[in-house]
Short mmCIF file of C-alpha atoms and ligand atoms in Angstrom, two decimals:
data_model
loop_
_atom_site.label_atom_id
_atom_site.label_comp_id
_atom_site.label_asym_id
_atom_site.label_seq_id
_atom_site.Cartn_x
_atom_site.Cartn_y
_atom_site.Cartn_z
CA MET A 1 124.51 216.60 201.46
CA ALA A 2 128.59 216.22 200.10
CA THR A 3 128.09 215.07 196.87
CA ALA A 4 125.23 217.55 196.06
CA THR A 5 127.98 219.99 196.52
CA ALA A 6 130.36 218.47 194.65
CA THR A 7 127.98 218.05 191.79
CA GLY A 8 127.42 221.60 191.99
CA ASN A 9 130.10 222.64 191.76
CA PHE A 10 131.21 220.32 189.00
CA THR A 11 128.39 221.67 186.72
CA THR A 12 129.15 225.55 187.66
CA TYR A 13 132.91 224.93 186.38
CA SER A 14 131.94 222.51 183.00
CA LEU A 15 130.20 225.59 182.42
CA LEU A 16 133.05 228.15 183.71
CA ALA A 17 135.44 225.80 181.40
CA LEU A 18 133.03 225.66 177.85
CA LEU A 19 133.02 229.56 178.33
CA ILE A 20 136.48 229.92 178.74
CA LEU A 21 136.50 227.61 175.83
CA HIS A 22 134.15 229.67 173.39
CA THR A 23 136.06 232.41 174.47
CA LEU A 24 139.47 231.43 173.51
CA SER A 25 137.56 229.80 170.25
CA SER A 26 136.60 233.23 168.93
CA PRO A 27 139.00 234.58 166.93
CA SER A 28 137.17 238.71 166.32
CA THR A 29 134.30 238.50 169.11
CA ALA A 30 131.93 241.24 168.88
CA SER A 31 132.95 242.80 172.30
CA ASP A 32 136.49 244.55 170.30
CA PRO A 33 136.26 248.14 169.28
CA VAL A 34 135.63 249.45 166.01
CA PRO A 35 137.39 252.88 164.02
CA ALA A 36 135.54 255.52 164.70
CA THR A 37 133.51 256.42 161.53
CA TRP A 38 135.20 259.91 159.62
CA PRO A 39 133.63 263.31 160.32
CA HIS A 40 132.05 264.07 156.96
CA GLN A 41 133.92 267.06 157.51
CA PHE A 42 136.98 268.42 159.37
CA HIS A 43 140.48 269.86 158.80
CA SER A 44 144.04 267.70 160.27
CA ILE A 45 147.54 268.65 160.46
CA LEU A 46 149.24 265.94 159.74
CA PHE A 47 153.39 265.54 159.73
CA MET A 48 153.73 262.54 157.42
CA ASN A 49 157.73 260.38 157.19
CA ARG A 50 157.76 258.98 153.77
CA SER A 51 161.34 257.28 153.83
CA GLY A 52 162.51 260.61 155.47
CA ASP A 53 161.00 262.33 153.60
CA LEU A 54 158.90 264.93 155.95
CA GLN A 55 156.13 266.78 155.00
CA LYS A 56 153.07 269.25 156.97
CA VAL A 57 150.14 268.07 155.39
CA ASP A 58 146.76 270.31 155.73
CA LEU A 59 144.42 268.22 155.15
CA TRP A 60 140.55 269.35 154.32
CA TYR A 61 137.74 266.13 154.66
CA ASP A 62 134.76 267.52 153.12
CA TRP A 63 132.28 264.32 152.13
CA PRO A 64 129.13 265.75 151.91
CA ASN A 65 130.99 268.50 149.45
CA GLY A 66 132.83 264.87 147.40
CA ARG A 67 135.57 267.04 148.49
CA ASN A 68 139.53 266.70 149.56
CA PHE A 69 142.05 268.34 150.23
CA ASN A 70 146.04 267.70 150.81
CA ILE A 71 148.46 270.20 150.45
CA ILE A 72 151.59 269.52 150.97
CA GLU A 73 154.52 271.30 152.35
CA HIS A 74 158.10 269.07 151.85
CA GLN A 75 160.87 269.95 154.87
CA LEU A 76 162.21 273.68 153.98
CA GLY A 77 160.61 272.67 150.62
CA LYS A 78 157.48 273.61 148.15
CA LEU A 79 153.96 273.62 148.27
CA TYR A 80 151.68 271.32 146.64
CA TYR A 81 148.86 271.10 146.10
CA ASP A 82 146.29 267.61 145.70
CA LEU A 83 142.71 268.28 145.14
CA GLU A 84 140.71 265.01 144.65
CA TRP A 85 136.56 265.03 143.87
CA THR A 86 134.73 262.44 144.58
CA ASN A 87 133.78 261.37 140.66
CA GLY A 88 137.28 260.30 140.64
CA THR A 89 139.83 263.41 139.71
CA SER A 90 142.49 264.88 141.09
CA PHE A 91 144.59 267.95 140.59
CA VAL A 92 147.87 268.06 141.30
CA TYR A 93 149.55 271.59 141.16
CA THR A 94 151.75 274.41 141.99
CA LEU A 95 151.06 278.00 143.07
CA ASP A 96 154.45 279.16 141.48
CA SER A 97 155.34 280.71 138.42
CA ASN A 98 156.26 277.23 136.90
CA LYS A 99 153.29 276.48 136.96
CA GLU A 100 152.82 272.41 137.82
CA CYS A 101 149.95 270.70 136.88
CA GLN A 102 148.90 267.25 136.94
CA LEU A 103 145.24 265.90 136.22
CA LEU A 104 144.32 261.67 137.27
CA TYR A 105 141.53 260.44 136.19
CA PRO A 106 141.66 256.81 138.87
CA GLY A 107 138.36 256.52 138.69
CA VAL A 108 138.62 256.12 142.89
CA GLY A 109 137.12 258.72 144.58
CA ILE A 110 137.60 260.23 147.92
CA LEU A 111 137.15 257.71 150.85
CA ARG A 112 133.75 257.54 152.70
CA PRO A 113 133.77 258.11 155.98
CA ASN A 114 133.61 254.60 157.35
CA TRP A 115 136.24 253.57 155.60
CA LEU A 116 137.85 251.43 157.54
CA ASP A 117 134.63 249.22 158.37
CA GLY A 118 135.45 245.74 158.76
CA ALA A 119 138.98 246.45 160.13
CA ASN A 120 141.24 243.56 162.69
CA TYR A 121 141.21 244.84 165.65
CA LEU A 122 144.63 244.12 167.07
CA GLY A 123 144.54 245.53 170.89
CA GLN A 124 146.11 248.38 172.17
CA ARG A 125 148.93 250.17 172.35
CA TYR A 126 150.74 253.33 173.00
CA MET A 127 152.11 255.88 170.08
CA ASP A 128 153.30 259.76 170.22
CA GLY A 129 152.55 259.24 174.25
CA PHE A 130 148.77 258.21 173.66
CA LEU A 131 146.92 255.13 174.95
CA CYS A 132 145.93 253.83 171.32
CA ASN A 133 143.74 251.28 170.05
CA VAL A 134 145.45 249.51 166.38
CA TRP A 135 143.45 248.50 163.48
CA GLU A 136 144.76 246.78 160.47
CA LYS A 137 143.16 246.39 157.42
CA VAL A 138 143.72 244.78 154.57
CA GLU A 139 147.33 245.11 155.35
CA PHE A 140 147.37 247.57 153.69
CA ILE A 141 146.83 250.26 157.25
CA TRP A 142 147.46 250.32 160.36
CA TYR A 143 146.04 252.85 162.22
CA TYR A 144 145.62 254.15 165.72
CA GLU A 145 142.74 255.85 167.68
CA ASP A 146 143.27 257.27 170.87
CA VAL A 147 140.94 255.23 173.34
CA VAL A 148 139.49 258.11 175.57
CA SER A 149 138.77 260.77 172.87
CA LYS A 150 138.60 258.24 169.61
CA ARG A 151 140.70 261.01 167.43
CA PRO A 152 143.18 259.51 164.90
CA VAL A 153 146.33 259.73 166.44
CA TYR A 154 148.91 257.68 163.83
CA TRP A 155 148.70 255.25 160.49
CA ILE A 156 151.28 253.72 158.45
CA PHE A 157 150.91 251.93 155.43
CA TYR A 158 152.45 248.75 154.80
CA SER A 159 154.74 250.75 152.48
CA GLY A 160 156.28 252.42 155.39
CA TYR A 161 154.28 256.24 154.45
CA SER A 162 153.82 257.00 157.70
CA ALA A 163 151.61 260.30 159.34
CA HIS A 164 151.09 261.57 162.75
CA VAL A 165 147.64 263.75 163.33
CA MET A 166 148.83 266.64 165.49
CA THR A 167 145.41 268.76 164.99
CA PHE A 168 142.26 267.46 164.08
CA GLU A 169 139.53 270.17 163.75
CA VAL A 170 135.93 267.93 163.51
CA GLY A 171 133.45 270.26 161.22
CA ARG A 172 136.22 272.79 159.57
CA VAL A 173 135.52 273.64 156.57
CA LEU A 174 137.49 274.87 153.28
CA GLU A 175 135.93 277.99 152.36
CA ASP A 176 135.13 276.85 148.50
CA ALA A 177 137.24 279.76 146.51
CA ASN A 178 140.31 277.63 147.35
CA TRP A 179 138.90 274.63 146.59
CA GLN A 180 139.46 276.22 142.54
CA ALA A 181 142.20 274.18 140.37
CA PRO A 182 144.36 277.02 139.05
CA VAL A 183 143.69 278.20 135.62
CA TYR A 184 147.33 276.20 134.16
CA CYS A 185 145.10 272.95 135.31
CA PHE A 186 142.60 273.64 132.34
CA GLU A 187 144.40 274.23 129.36
CA GLU A 188 144.33 272.63 126.63
CA ASN A 189 148.76 271.99 125.97
CA GLU A 190 150.48 269.74 127.40
CA GLU A 191 150.87 270.22 131.36
CA LYS A 192 153.55 270.72 132.75
CA LYS A 193 154.97 267.77 135.37
CA SER A 194 157.93 267.69 137.45
CA PRO A 195 159.32 264.33 139.18
CA VAL A 196 157.42 266.12 142.36
CA ILE A 197 154.79 266.24 141.14
CA GLU A 198 154.78 262.66 140.04
CA SER A 199 156.11 261.24 143.19
CA VAL A 200 152.99 263.78 144.58
CA ALA A 201 150.57 262.15 142.13
CA ASN A 202 151.51 258.82 142.89
CA VAL A 203 151.51 258.75 146.42
CA GLY A 204 150.14 261.37 148.31
CA PRO A 205 149.98 261.58 151.68
CA HIS A 206 147.23 258.84 151.89
CA GLY A 207 150.15 256.62 150.15
CA GLY A 208 147.54 255.68 148.03
CA LEU A 209 144.63 255.43 149.35
CA MET A 210 142.77 257.79 147.05
CA LYS A 211 145.02 257.28 144.33
CA GLY A 212 143.97 254.04 142.53
CA VAL A 213 145.99 251.21 145.49
CA ILE A 214 142.35 251.63 147.30
CA ASN A 215 141.42 248.27 148.32
CA SER A 216 138.02 247.72 146.51
CA SER A 217 136.28 247.29 150.31
CA MET A 218 137.58 250.88 151.60
CA ARG A 219 136.16 252.16 148.06
CA LEU A 220 133.35 254.90 147.23
C1 NAG B 301 161.80 258.60 158.77
O1 NAG B 301 162.00 257.72 159.05
C2 NAG B 301 162.58 256.86 158.63
C3 NAG B 301 162.43 255.42 157.87
O2 NAG B 301 161.64 255.45 156.49
C4 NAG B 301 163.21 256.86 160.04
O3 NAG B 301 164.61 257.08 159.60
C5 NAG B 301 163.53 258.47 160.82
O4 NAG B 301 163.88 258.17 161.91
C6 NAG B 301 162.34 258.67 160.32
N1 NAG B 301 162.68 260.45 160.97
C7 NAG B 301 161.54 261.10 161.65
C8 NAG B 301 161.66 262.89 161.81
O5 NAG B 301 160.35 259.80 162.65
C1 NAG B 302 135.25 266.65 138.49
O1 NAG B 302 134.47 267.06 139.24
C2 NAG B 302 135.24 268.60 139.13
C3 NAG B 302 134.61 269.81 140.19
O2 NAG B 302 133.89 269.32 139.33
C4 NAG B 302 135.79 269.37 137.58
O3 NAG B 302 136.19 270.31 137.35
C5 NAG B 302 136.44 267.61 136.88
O4 NAG B 302 136.40 268.25 135.77
C6 NAG B 302 135.30 266.81 136.83
N1 NAG B 302 135.35 265.68 136.11
C7 NAG B 302 134.95 264.41 135.49
C8 NAG B 302 135.56 263.02 134.91
O5 NAG B 302 133.80 264.95 134.85
C1 NAG B 303 142.36 244.10 148.74
O1 NAG B 303 141.98 243.43 149.54
C2 NAG B 303 142.36 241.11 149.34
C3 NAG B 303 141.16 241.07 149.99
O2 NAG B 303 140.14 241.69 150.63
C4 NAG B 303 143.26 241.79 149.61
O3 NAG B 303 144.04 240.46 148.73
C5 NAG B 303 144.53 242.27 148.57
O4 NAG B 303 145.59 242.21 148.70
C6 NAG B 303 143.80 243.47 149.01
N1 NAG B 303 145.13 244.95 148.29
C7 NAG B 303 145.67 245.95 148.54
C8 NAG B 303 145.78 246.48 147.59
O5 NAG B 303 146.06 245.46 149.45
#
């Protein structure tokens, strides 16, 4: 009787040990949380910090219409408009009397709603007072999402360029009239460019995600 019980216990412990070993040896398990797919249309206000250069960004993500708009306001500074189309063309311009505009043809297009698929789960951390699930993708971006609401809270690029998500309005769409680049973006003569336009164009609020630095696994 005593022997039988001992054997029974031994078997149970062996199975448990095997299960635990198996769990420990699996690098990433099927039960790891995955980032929420981006809503197909949303409006978000982001506070961004690029090496101390603070910016407020109005982000209008509009996947069904193949367009993405970043309206970038530098702290106590100028407004820049970064309008991106899914065909890979971007317009970066101001609406002031300088009439600056730069066209870019990076051939990348806008992010897919599921561009975070395949990100590596890193666990939970607090960010800006929210308990977040955290992922990393191709050592390019670290992405923080609220555990409860599944809304993005924060992301940071490998360059240190970071975004704090202040609002996240699912389903909000900017009216069509606002997606029209100004006429001087279409004029034949040499486009006016300024150093700031160049820097917006080269980095953008997504740290280049939409500007050619994007990894092929995130592409359209
Ligand atoms: C912005 O980032 C820099 C580091 O790049 C940091 O020193 C600074 O404190 C940040 N500013 C804010 C307002 O978070
Ligand atoms: C891409 O689409 C935009 C908006 O429709 C258009 O203005 C632009 O000329 C297109 N670019 C190319 C290369 O076709
Ligand atoms: C893109 O991903 C590959 C591996 O999937 C990686 O080796 C490469 O460094 C990544 N590129 C960027 C720009 O992150």
